[in-house]
PDB file of C-alpha atoms in Angstrom:
ATOM      1  CA  SER A 990       0.000   0.000   0.000  1.00  0.00           C
ATOM      2  CA  LEU A 991       1.133   3.491  -0.847  1.00  0.00           C
ATOM      3  CA  ASP A 992      -0.572   6.585   0.497  1.00  0.00           C
ATOM      4  CA  GLY A 993       1.201   9.026  -1.776  1.00  0.00           C
ATOM      5  CA  HIS A 994       3.889   9.558  -4.366  1.00  0.00           C
ATOM      6  CA  THR A 995       6.489  11.051  -2.011  1.00  0.00           C
ATOM      7  CA  PRO A 996       8.047   9.907   1.257  1.00  0.00           C
ATOM      8  CA  GLU A 997       6.741  13.028   3.008  1.00  0.00           C
ATOM      9  CA  LEU A 998       3.114  12.460   1.976  1.00  0.00           C
ATOM     10  CA  HIS A 999       3.073   8.702   2.522  1.00  0.00           C
ATOM     11  CA  ASP A1000       4.835   8.904   5.886  1.00  0.00           C
ATOM     12  CA  ARG A1001       2.471  11.675   7.076  1.00  0.00           C
ATOM     13  CA  MET A1002      -0.585   9.637   6.072  1.00  0.00           C
ATOM     14  CA  ARG A1003       0.773   6.530   7.794  1.00  0.00           C
ATOM     15  CA  GLY A1004       2.056   8.435  10.802  1.00  0.00           C
ATOM     16  CA  ARG A1005       5.353   6.616  10.573  1.00  0.00           C
ATOM     17  CA  LYS A1006       8.614   8.042   9.269  1.00  0.00           C
ATOM     18  CA  GLY A1007      10.373   5.671   6.882  1.00  0.00           C
ATOM     19  CA  SER A1008       7.253   3.722   5.881  1.00  0.00           C
ATOM     20  CA  PHE A1009       7.434   4.973   2.273  1.00  0.00           C
ATOM     21  CA  ALA A1010      10.926   3.519   1.913  1.00  0.00           C
ATOM     22  CA  GLN A1011       9.751   0.235   3.420  1.00  0.00           C
ATOM     23  CA  ALA A1012       6.771  -0.010   1.045  1.00  0.00           C
ATOM     24  CA  THR A1013       8.716   0.885  -2.108  1.00  0.00           C
ATOM     25  CA  ASN A1014      11.621  -1.378  -1.106  1.00  0.00           C
ATOM     26  CA  ALA A1015       9.171  -4.247  -0.605  1.00  0.00           C
ATOM     27  CA  MET A1016       7.768  -3.753  -4.114  1.00  0.00           C
ATOM     28  CA  THR A1017      11.256  -3.576  -5.579  1.00  0.00           C
ATOM     29  CA  TRP A1018      12.177  -6.776  -3.733  1.00  0.00           C
ATOM     30  CA  LEU A1019       9.034  -8.539  -5.012  1.00  0.00           C
ATOM     31  CA  LEU A1020       9.760  -7.458  -8.585  1.00  0.00           C
ATOM     32  CA  GLY A1021      13.331  -8.735  -8.245  1.00  0.00           C
ATOM     33  CA  ALA A1022      12.097 -12.054  -6.829  1.00  0.00           C
ATOM     34  CA  ARG A1023       9.677 -12.378  -9.733  1.00  0.00           C
ATOM     35  CA  ARG A1024      12.513 -11.868 -12.219  1.00  0.00           C
ATOM     36  CA  ARG A1025      14.789 -14.331 -10.424  1.00  0.00           C
ATOM     37  CA  MET A1026      12.053 -16.974 -10.266  1.00  0.00           C
ATOM     38  CA  GLY A1027      10.875 -16.344 -13.818  1.00  0.00           C
ATOM     39  CA  THR A1028       7.230 -16.190 -12.765  1.00  0.00           C
ATOM     40  CA  GLU A1029       4.357 -14.226 -14.301  1.00  0.00           C
ATOM     41  CA  ASN A1030       2.914 -13.101 -10.938  1.00  0.00           C
ATOM     42  CA  LYS A1031       1.573  -9.547 -11.071  1.00  0.00           C
ATOM     43  CA  ILE A1032       2.788  -6.971  -8.573  1.00  0.00           C
ATOM     44  CA  TYR A1033       0.196  -4.291  -7.763  1.00  0.00           C
ATOM     45  CA  ALA A1034       0.519  -1.229  -5.595  1.00  0.00           C
ATOM     46  CA  MET A1035      -2.585  -0.211  -3.719  1.00  0.00           C
ATOM     47  CA  GLY A1036      -2.824   3.583  -3.748  1.00  0.00           C
ATOM     48  CA  LEU A1037      -4.889   5.611  -1.330  1.00  0.00           C
ATOM     49  CA  VAL A1038      -6.703   8.629  -2.786  1.00  0.00           C
ATOM     50  CA  THR A1039      -7.145  11.508  -0.338  1.00  0.00           C
ATOM     51  CA  LYS A1040      -7.406  15.289  -0.421  1.00  0.00           C
ATOM     52  CA  SER A1041      -3.618  15.415  -0.068  1.00  0.00           C
ATOM     53  CA  SER A1042      -2.887  12.921  -2.858  1.00  0.00           C
ATOM     54  CA  TYR A1043      -5.512  13.147  -5.603  1.00  0.00           C
ATOM     55  CA  GLU A1044      -4.003  16.154  -7.398  1.00  0.00           C
ATOM     56  CA  TRP A1045      -0.785  14.147  -7.772  1.00  0.00           C
ATOM     57  CA  LEU A1046      -2.256  11.120  -9.592  1.00  0.00           C
ATOM     58  CA  ASP A1047       0.024  11.578 -12.605  1.00  0.00           C
ATOM     59  CA  GLU A1048       3.102  11.532 -10.374  1.00  0.00           C
ATOM     60  CA  PHE A1049       1.664   8.596  -8.425  1.00  0.00           C
ATOM     61  CA  TYR A1050       1.189   6.521 -11.590  1.00  0.00           C
ATOM     62  CA  ASP A1051       4.636   7.519 -12.850  1.00  0.00           C
ATOM     63  CA  LEU A1052       6.236   6.393  -9.584  1.00  0.00           C
ATOM     64  CA  VAL A1053       4.488   3.024  -9.467  1.00  0.00           C
ATOM     65  CA  LEU A1054       4.478   2.082 -13.153  1.00  0.00           C
ATOM     66  CA  ASN A1055       7.689   3.670 -14.430  1.00  0.00           C
ATOM     67  CA  LYS A1056      10.075   4.255 -11.539  1.00  0.00           C
ATOM     68  CA  ILE A1057       9.249   1.180  -9.439  1.00  0.00           C
ATOM     69  CA  GLY A1058       8.026  -0.929 -12.350  1.00  0.00           C
ATOM     70  CA  ALA A1059       4.962  -2.507 -10.741  1.00  0.00           C
ATOM     71  CA  ASP A1060       2.238  -3.855 -13.008  1.00  0.00           C
ATOM     72  CA  LYS A1061      -0.604  -1.714 -11.724  1.00  0.00           C
ATOM     73  CA  LEU A1062      -1.586   1.048  -9.343  1.00  0.00           C
ATOM     74  CA  LYS A1063      -4.992   0.165  -7.945  1.00  0.00           C
ATOM     75  CA  LEU A1064      -6.666   3.190  -6.422  1.00  0.00           C
ATOM     76  CA  ASN A1065      -8.666   2.981  -3.217  1.00  0.00           C
ATOM     77  CA  ALA A1066     -10.717   5.760  -1.634  1.00  0.00           C
ATOM     78  CA  LEU A1067     -10.106   6.836   1.921  1.00  0.00           C
ATOM     79  CA  GLN A1068     -12.668   5.269   4.232  1.00  0.00           C
ATOM     80  CA  PRO A1069     -13.707   6.435   7.681  1.00  0.00           C
ATOM     81  CA  SER A1070     -12.326   4.708  10.713  1.00  0.00           C
ATOM     82  CA  PHE A1071     -14.667   2.931  13.063  1.00  0.00           C
ATOM     83  CA  LEU A1072     -13.983   5.276  15.985  1.00  0.00           C
ATOM     84  CA  HIS A1073     -17.682   6.088  16.434  1.00  0.00           C
ATOM     85  CA  THR A1074     -18.965   2.557  15.960  1.00  0.00           C
ATOM     86  CA  ARG A1075     -16.675   0.597  18.265  1.00  0.00           C
ATOM     87  CA  LEU A1076     -18.394  -0.378  21.480  1.00  0.00           C
ATOM     88  CA  GLY A1077     -19.110   3.106  22.789  1.00  0.00           C
ATOM     89  CA  GLN A1078     -15.951   4.805  21.561  1.00  0.00           C
ATOM     90  CA  GLN A1079     -16.825   8.396  20.599  1.00  0.00           C
ATOM     91  CA  GLN A1080     -13.595   9.911  19.313  1.00  0.00           C
ATOM     92  CA  ASP A1081     -13.905  12.189  16.276  1.00  0.00           C
ATOM     93  CA  ASP A1082     -12.400  11.073  12.965  1.00  0.00           C
ATOM     94  CA  ASN A1083     -10.988  14.467  11.999  1.00  0.00           C
ATOM     95  CA  PHE A1084      -8.461  12.880   9.652  1.00  0.00           C
ATOM     96  CA  PHE A1085     -11.286  11.435   7.545  1.00  0.00           C
ATOM     97  CA  ALA A1086     -13.300  14.666   7.715  1.00  0.00           C
ATOM     98  CA  THR A1087     -10.361  16.586   6.237  1.00  0.00           C
ATOM     99  CA  GLU A1088      -8.748  14.072   3.895  1.00  0.00           C
ATOM    100  CA  SER A1089     -12.022  12.898   2.289  1.00  0.00           C
ATOM    101  CA  GLN A1090     -12.629  16.276   0.655  1.00  0.00           C
ATOM    102  CA  ALA A1091     -11.277  15.759  -2.864  1.00  0.00           C
ATOM    103  CA  ASN A1092     -12.862  17.800  -5.664  1.00  0.00           C
ATOM    104  CA  ALA A1093     -14.830  15.180  -7.604  1.00  0.00           C
ATOM    105  CA  ASP A1094     -14.784  17.033 -10.942  1.00  0.00           C
ATOM    106  CA  LEU A1095     -11.033  17.595 -10.795  1.00  0.00           C
ATOM    107  CA  LEU A1096     -10.528  13.977  -9.733  1.00  0.00           C
ATOM    108  CA  SER A1097     -12.524  12.812 -12.755  1.00  0.00           C
ATOM    109  CA  ASN A1098     -10.440  14.973 -15.099  1.00  0.00           C
ATOM    110  CA  LEU A1099      -7.192  13.745 -13.581  1.00  0.00           C
ATOM    111  CA  LEU A1100      -8.295  10.123 -13.936  1.00  0.00           C
ATOM    112  CA  ASP A1101      -9.121  10.777 -17.601  1.00  0.00           C
ATOM    113  CA  LYS A1102      -5.647  12.232 -18.204  1.00  0.00           C
ATOM    114  CA  CYS A1103      -3.910   9.330 -16.438  1.00  0.00           C
ATOM    115  CA  GLU A1104      -6.031   6.798 -18.315  1.00  0.00           C
ATOM    116  CA  ILE A1105      -4.798   8.193 -21.630  1.00  0.00           C
ATOM    117  CA  LYS A1106      -1.187   8.787 -20.594  1.00  0.00           C
ATOM    118  CA  TYR A1107      -0.672   5.388 -18.923  1.00  0.00           C
ATOM    119  CA  HIS A1108      -2.996   3.297 -21.147  1.00  0.00           C
ATOM    120  CA  ILE A1109      -5.011   2.181 -18.125  1.00  0.00           C
ATOM    121  CA  ASN A1110      -8.483   1.450 -19.550  1.00  0.00           C
ATOM    122  CA  PHE A1111     -10.490   2.058 -16.389  1.00  0.00           C
ATOM    123  CA  ASN A1112     -13.740   0.193 -15.972  1.00  0.00           C
ATOM    124  CA  PRO A1113     -16.290   2.983 -16.574  1.00  0.00           C
ATOM    125  CA  ASN A1114     -18.512   1.706 -13.740  1.00  0.00           C
ATOM    126  CA  TRP A1115     -15.585   1.794 -11.323  1.00  0.00           C
ATOM    127  CA  LYS A1116     -14.659   5.332 -12.362  1.00  0.00           C
ATOM    128  CA  ARG A1117     -18.243   6.569 -12.035  1.00  0.00           C
ATOM    129  CA  GLN A1118     -18.588   4.958  -8.600  1.00  0.00           C
ATOM    130  CA  PHE A1119     -15.165   6.131  -7.426  1.00  0.00           C
ATOM    131  CA  VAL A1120     -15.733   9.763  -8.402  1.00  0.00           C
ATOM    132  CA  GLY A1121     -19.326   9.547  -7.142  1.00  0.00           C
ATOM    133  CA  TYR A1122     -18.064   8.451  -3.730  1.00  0.00           C
ATOM    134  CA  PHE A1123     -16.051  11.664  -3.358  1.00  0.00           C
ATOM    135  CA  ARG A1124     -18.909  13.757  -4.765  1.00  0.00           C
ATOM    136  CA  ASN A1125     -21.182  12.215  -2.123  1.00  0.00           C
ATOM    137  CA  LEU A1126     -18.682  12.939   0.655  1.00  0.00           C
ATOM    138  CA  ASN A1127     -18.481  16.598  -0.362  1.00  0.00           C
ATOM    139  CA  SER A1128     -22.180  16.986   0.446  1.00  0.00           C
ATOM    140  CA  LYS A1129     -22.119  15.294   3.866  1.00  0.00           C
ATOM    141  CA  PRO A1130     -22.004  17.235   7.128  1.00  0.00           C
ATOM    142  CA  ASN A1131     -20.330  15.880  10.242  1.00  0.00           C
ATOM    143  CA  LEU A1132     -17.801  13.662   8.480  1.00  0.00           C
ATOM    144  CA  ASN A1133     -15.815  13.766  11.714  1.00  0.00           C
ATOM    145  CA  LEU A1134     -18.367  11.196  12.937  1.00  0.00           C
ATOM    146  CA  GLY A1135     -17.117   8.707  10.323  1.00  0.00           C
ATOM    147  CA  TRP A1136     -19.603   5.950   9.531  1.00  0.00           C
ATOM    148  CA  SER A1137     -21.922   7.328  12.207  1.00  0.00           C
ATOM    149  CA  CYS A1138     -22.673  10.470  10.150  1.00  0.00           C
ATOM    150  CA  GLY A1139     -25.101   8.474   7.994  1.00  0.00           C
ATOM    151  CA  LEU A1140     -22.569   7.936   5.244  1.00  0.00           C
ATOM    152  CA  THR A1141     -24.192   6.168   2.312  1.00  0.00           C
ATOM    153  CA  THR A1142     -23.703   5.987  -1.432  1.00  0.00           C
ATOM    154  CA  ASP A1143     -26.234   5.820  -4.246  1.00  0.00           C
ATOM    155  CA  GLU A1144     -25.051   2.328  -5.112  1.00  0.00           C
ATOM    156  CA  HIS A1145     -22.942  -0.445  -3.645  1.00  0.00           C
ATOM    157  CA  ILE A1146     -19.293   0.422  -4.378  1.00  0.00           C
ATOM    158  CA  CYS A1147     -17.293  -2.131  -2.442  1.00  0.00           C
ATOM    159  CA  ASN A1148     -17.048  -5.779  -3.405  1.00  0.00           C
ATOM    160  CA  SER A1149     -14.911  -6.673  -0.399  1.00  0.00           C
ATOM    161  CA  PRO A1150     -17.705  -8.701   1.268  1.00  0.00           C
ATOM    162  CA  ASP A1151     -17.903 -10.796  -1.904  1.00  0.00           C
ATOM    163  CA  ARG A1152     -14.314 -11.971  -1.527  1.00  0.00           C
ATOM    164  CA  ASN A1153     -13.329 -11.543   2.118  1.00  0.00           C
ATOM    165  CA  ILE A1154     -14.307 -12.847   5.505  1.00  0.00           C
ATOM    166  CA  MET A1155     -15.152 -10.010   7.859  1.00  0.00           C
ATOM    167  CA  LEU A1156     -14.667 -10.273  11.634  1.00  0.00           C
ATOM    168  CA  ASP A1157     -16.322  -7.887  14.068  1.00  0.00           C
ATOM    169  CA  LEU A1158     -14.873  -6.860  17.419  1.00  0.00           C
ATOM    170  CA  VAL A1159     -16.327  -9.822  19.263  1.00  0.00           C
ATOM    171  CA  GLY A1160     -15.225 -12.414  16.695  1.00  0.00           C
ATOM    172  CA  ASN A1161     -18.398 -12.922  14.656  1.00  0.00           C
ATOM    173  CA  ALA A1162     -17.550 -13.818  11.073  1.00  0.00           C
ATOM    174  CA  SER A1163     -19.581 -12.937   8.012  1.00  0.00           C
TER     175      SER A1163
END
C-alpha cells in the first residue's frame, strides 16, 4: 500500500517516518524475486486517494508504473475509521473529515488524463462509482463522525464482502 507519491506524503498519512521507503523497497524486492524466479505473478501497488494525494495522480502513476516498475496502481478511496462505531468509543475522525474532501470534478479529469497517458483502460462503472463516492462525501455534514454520520452511497461500491471474511470486534464472522 502506498498513500502518496512522495516519502513526506506517505509517511504523514501513515504516521510513521520511513514507511514509504519500506513499502517501495518491498515492491522492488518482489519485482526482483519475480525476475529471479521467472514467474508471471503480477505486482500491484494499492494507492490511497485523499485530499492530499488526488491532485498528484500523474506523479503517483509515474512512480508506481515507471520508476518502481509494478504492473498496476490500484486506487482505493479513503474510508472512515470505526472510531464512532466501536463499542461506545466516541472519538472524532478528523483525519477522515479533512482528507475525504477531494474535488470530484477535478478527480474525474485527472483520472481521464492518467487513463490516456498510462494506457489504463479504467472500468467505466468503477470510475463513475469512485468519483461519485467523493462527490457524495463533499455533500455530507459531520464527516468527523465517520460511519456514524449516515454515510451512504447511491449504489454499492465495495465488493470486499464478496471476496473476504469479515470479523467484528467480538469475533463474529460474516
